[in-house]
């Protein structure tokens, strides 16, 4: 049983990392920490597959929940005094992109990322699960812990909104001329 679990986790690691990265809004170090904490939960026996969904769906749900826990924990630690102290010390965030982010700097990727960031969170989450993680809509519903009808609606609305955001002015002009 343990070996089978390890094989499943190993096969899903790259997808799980991508999902953790999405759940952490692209913060690579936080995504690694979230994924490590999810693995730790499993190793310590604090979570186990329920058997009501596929292993991948269950595992992505654990990662999503762990990311939410991490976000709440970090938000609680950020105090006004800590923020003021950092400002007083002159600490600032390095504006240069990380090496992994540097790869994303081509024009189409930036355009897609900008369009995705304009979507409501639920729509972006459904599109990520379906297109990047190859989940079905019913599996995405289980991961997100919402109804299938809700996921279908977020999926359709997200695709329509993304389509309208990605249309270039030139293609609109050409369409009108035809």
Tab-separated table of C-alpha atoms in Angstrom:
chain	number	residue	atom	x	y	z
A	1	UNK	CA	0.000	0.000	0.000
A	2	UNK	CA	2.772	2.479	0.902
A	3	UNK	CA	4.670	1.744	-2.302
A	4	UNK	CA	1.512	2.261	-4.373
A	5	UNK	CA	0.914	5.600	-2.647
A	6	UNK	CA	4.518	6.644	-3.249
A	7	UNK	CA	4.243	5.728	-6.941
A	8	UNK	CA	1.046	7.759	-7.316
A	9	UNK	CA	2.604	10.764	-5.588
A	10	UNK	CA	5.727	10.513	-7.717
A	11	UNK	CA	3.678	10.374	-10.925
A	12	UNK	CA	1.687	13.457	-9.886
A	13	UNK	CA	4.561	15.525	-8.486
A	14	UNK	CA	5.024	17.851	-11.480
A	15	UNK	CA	1.284	18.489	-11.769
A	16	UNK	CA	1.003	18.927	-8.008
A	17	UNK	CA	3.800	21.490	-8.083
A	18	UNK	CA	2.016	23.408	-10.849
A	19	UNK	CA	-1.209	23.348	-8.858
A	20	UNK	CA	0.566	24.523	-5.701
A	21	UNK	CA	2.138	27.337	-7.724
A	22	UNK	CA	-1.319	28.371	-8.917
A	23	UNK	CA	-2.753	28.201	-5.390
A	24	UNK	CA	0.090	30.455	-4.201
A	25	UNK	CA	-0.450	33.065	-6.935
A	26	UNK	CA	2.835	32.258	-8.651
A	27	UNK	CA	5.034	32.575	-5.545
A	28	UNK	CA	7.555	29.802	-6.207
A	29	UNK	CA	9.023	29.540	-2.690
A	30	UNK	CA	5.605	29.575	-1.040
A	31	UNK	CA	4.380	26.903	-3.470
A	32	UNK	CA	7.318	24.675	-2.539
A	33	UNK	CA	6.543	25.148	1.138
A	34	UNK	CA	2.852	24.386	0.608
A	35	UNK	CA	3.644	21.216	-1.334
A	36	UNK	CA	6.148	20.133	1.312
A	37	UNK	CA	3.547	20.713	4.039
A	38	UNK	CA	1.001	18.675	2.085
A	39	UNK	CA	3.496	15.805	1.811
A	40	UNK	CA	4.200	16.170	5.531
A	41	UNK	CA	0.486	15.936	6.367
A	42	UNK	CA	0.307	12.707	4.405
A	43	UNK	CA	3.465	11.271	5.994
A	44	UNK	CA	2.247	12.094	9.501
A	45	UNK	CA	-1.108	10.486	8.824
A	46	UNK	CA	-3.043	13.741	9.272
A	47	UNK	CA	-4.793	13.101	5.958
A	48	UNK	CA	-5.533	10.065	3.861
A	49	UNK	CA	-7.429	9.316	0.629
A	50	UNK	CA	-11.156	9.171	1.289
A	51	UNK	CA	-11.925	6.872	-1.628
A	52	UNK	CA	-14.836	9.026	-2.834
A	53	UNK	CA	-12.824	10.594	-5.664
A	54	UNK	CA	-9.771	9.838	-7.746
A	55	UNK	CA	-6.396	10.065	-6.069
A	56	UNK	CA	-5.401	13.110	-8.151
A	57	UNK	CA	-8.574	14.972	-7.238
A	58	UNK	CA	-8.132	14.200	-3.566
A	59	UNK	CA	-4.432	15.181	-3.604
A	60	UNK	CA	-5.150	18.499	-5.333
A	61	UNK	CA	-7.793	19.208	-2.695
A	62	UNK	CA	-5.222	18.609	0.053
A	63	UNK	CA	-2.780	20.979	-1.671
A	64	UNK	CA	-5.466	23.649	-2.093
A	65	UNK	CA	-6.492	23.402	1.538
A	66	UNK	CA	-2.849	23.515	2.674
A	67	UNK	CA	-2.269	26.644	0.572
A	68	UNK	CA	-5.271	28.309	2.206
A	69	UNK	CA	-3.948	27.379	5.654
A	70	UNK	CA	-0.541	28.845	4.743
A	71	UNK	CA	-2.129	32.058	3.476
A	72	UNK	CA	-4.135	32.492	6.693
A	73	UNK	CA	-1.044	31.778	8.794
A	74	UNK	CA	1.044	34.343	6.932
A	75	UNK	CA	-1.702	36.936	7.043
A	76	UNK	CA	-1.997	36.559	10.806
A	77	UNK	CA	1.737	37.161	11.218
A	78	UNK	CA	1.707	40.371	9.232
A	79	UNK	CA	1.070	43.033	11.807
A	80	UNK	CA	0.916	46.738	11.323
A	81	UNK	CA	3.959	47.117	13.556
A	82	UNK	CA	5.927	44.657	11.395
A	83	UNK	CA	5.004	46.544	8.249
A	84	UNK	CA	5.953	49.875	9.796
A	85	UNK	CA	9.250	48.457	11.045
A	86	UNK	CA	10.143	47.144	7.577
A	87	UNK	CA	9.340	50.544	6.107
A	88	UNK	CA	11.414	52.282	8.758
A	89	UNK	CA	14.374	49.988	8.074
A	90	UNK	CA	14.096	50.727	4.370
A	91	UNK	CA	13.588	47.083	3.441
A	92	UNK	CA	12.063	46.764	0.015
A	93	UNK	CA	11.104	43.983	-2.307
A	94	UNK	CA	13.571	43.270	-5.116
A	95	UNK	CA	11.687	44.249	-8.306
A	96	UNK	CA	13.814	42.070	-10.602
A	97	UNK	CA	12.037	38.933	-11.804
A	98	UNK	CA	13.215	35.546	-10.602
A	99	UNK	CA	14.905	33.243	-13.143
A	100	UNK	CA	11.800	31.085	-13.449
A	101	UNK	CA	9.680	34.174	-14.095
A	102	UNK	CA	12.160	35.445	-16.695
A	103	UNK	CA	11.125	32.616	-19.029
A	104	UNK	CA	7.569	33.934	-19.011
A	105	UNK	CA	8.488	37.286	-20.467
A	106	UNK	CA	7.496	36.659	-24.063
A	107	UNK	CA	4.573	38.686	-25.350
A	108	UNK	CA	1.899	35.984	-25.631
A	109	UNK	CA	2.553	34.616	-22.156
A	110	UNK	CA	2.333	38.062	-20.632
A	111	UNK	CA	-0.897	38.745	-22.481
A	112	UNK	CA	-2.405	35.463	-21.281
A	113	UNK	CA	-1.300	36.022	-17.685
A	114	UNK	CA	-2.777	39.524	-17.730
A	115	UNK	CA	-6.056	38.200	-19.070
A	116	UNK	CA	-6.167	35.392	-16.494
A	117	UNK	CA	-5.508	37.838	-13.662
A	118	UNK	CA	-8.581	39.812	-14.729
A	119	UNK	CA	-10.823	36.788	-14.282
A	120	UNK	CA	-12.651	36.241	-11.002
A	121	UNK	CA	-10.738	33.783	-8.771
A	122	UNK	CA	-13.183	30.886	-9.198
A	123	UNK	CA	-13.108	31.154	-12.994
A	124	UNK	CA	-9.301	31.261	-13.024
A	125	UNK	CA	-9.145	28.274	-10.680
A	126	UNK	CA	-11.484	26.160	-12.832
A	127	UNK	CA	-9.590	27.011	-16.021
A	128	UNK	CA	-6.269	26.131	-14.361
A	129	UNK	CA	-7.539	22.778	-13.132
A	130	UNK	CA	-9.061	21.848	-16.478
A	131	UNK	CA	-6.399	23.115	-18.877
A	132	UNK	CA	-3.163	22.857	-16.897
A	133	UNK	CA	-3.951	19.867	-14.700
A	134	UNK	CA	-6.137	17.899	-17.139
A	135	UNK	CA	-8.963	17.408	-14.666
A	136	UNK	CA	-12.548	16.935	-15.745
A	137	UNK	CA	-15.155	19.432	-14.617
A	138	UNK	CA	-16.497	16.959	-12.052
A	139	UNK	CA	-12.994	16.401	-10.651
A	140	UNK	CA	-12.458	20.184	-10.520
A	141	UNK	CA	-15.742	20.478	-8.598
A	142	UNK	CA	-14.464	17.978	-6.033
A	143	UNK	CA	-11.131	19.792	-5.669
A	144	UNK	CA	-12.849	23.148	-5.262
A	145	UNK	CA	-15.587	21.696	-3.037
A	146	UNK	CA	-18.414	23.254	-5.036
A	147	UNK	CA	-21.227	21.795	-7.109
A	148	UNK	CA	-20.741	20.569	-10.663
A	149	UNK	CA	-23.247	23.114	-11.982
A	150	UNK	CA	-21.298	25.926	-10.349
A	151	UNK	CA	-18.043	24.680	-11.883
A	152	UNK	CA	-19.662	24.419	-15.317
A	153	UNK	CA	-20.901	27.974	-15.071
A	154	UNK	CA	-17.505	29.314	-13.895
A	155	UNK	CA	-15.823	27.338	-16.684
A	156	UNK	CA	-18.073	28.671	-19.459
A	157	UNK	CA	-18.025	32.234	-18.170
A	158	UNK	CA	-14.248	32.093	-17.688
A	159	UNK	CA	-13.658	30.851	-21.237
A	160	UNK	CA	-15.956	33.523	-22.691
A	161	UNK	CA	-14.333	36.290	-20.642
A	162	UNK	CA	-10.831	35.078	-21.508
A	163	UNK	CA	-11.751	34.950	-25.193
A	164	UNK	CA	-12.970	38.552	-25.094
A	165	UNK	CA	-9.901	39.719	-23.170
A	166	UNK	CA	-7.503	38.053	-25.602
A	167	UNK	CA	-9.089	39.420	-28.769
A	168	UNK	CA	-6.775	41.965	-30.339
A	169	UNK	CA	-8.138	45.219	-31.748
A	170	UNK	CA	-6.818	44.204	-35.202
A	171	UNK	CA	-8.861	40.985	-35.237
A	172	UNK	CA	-11.998	42.934	-34.199
A	173	UNK	CA	-11.425	45.368	-37.053
A	174	UNK	CA	-10.900	42.586	-39.585
A	175	UNK	CA	-14.059	40.815	-38.394
A	176	UNK	CA	-16.133	43.975	-38.849
A	177	UNK	CA	-14.788	44.448	-42.393
A	178	UNK	CA	-15.913	40.980	-43.539
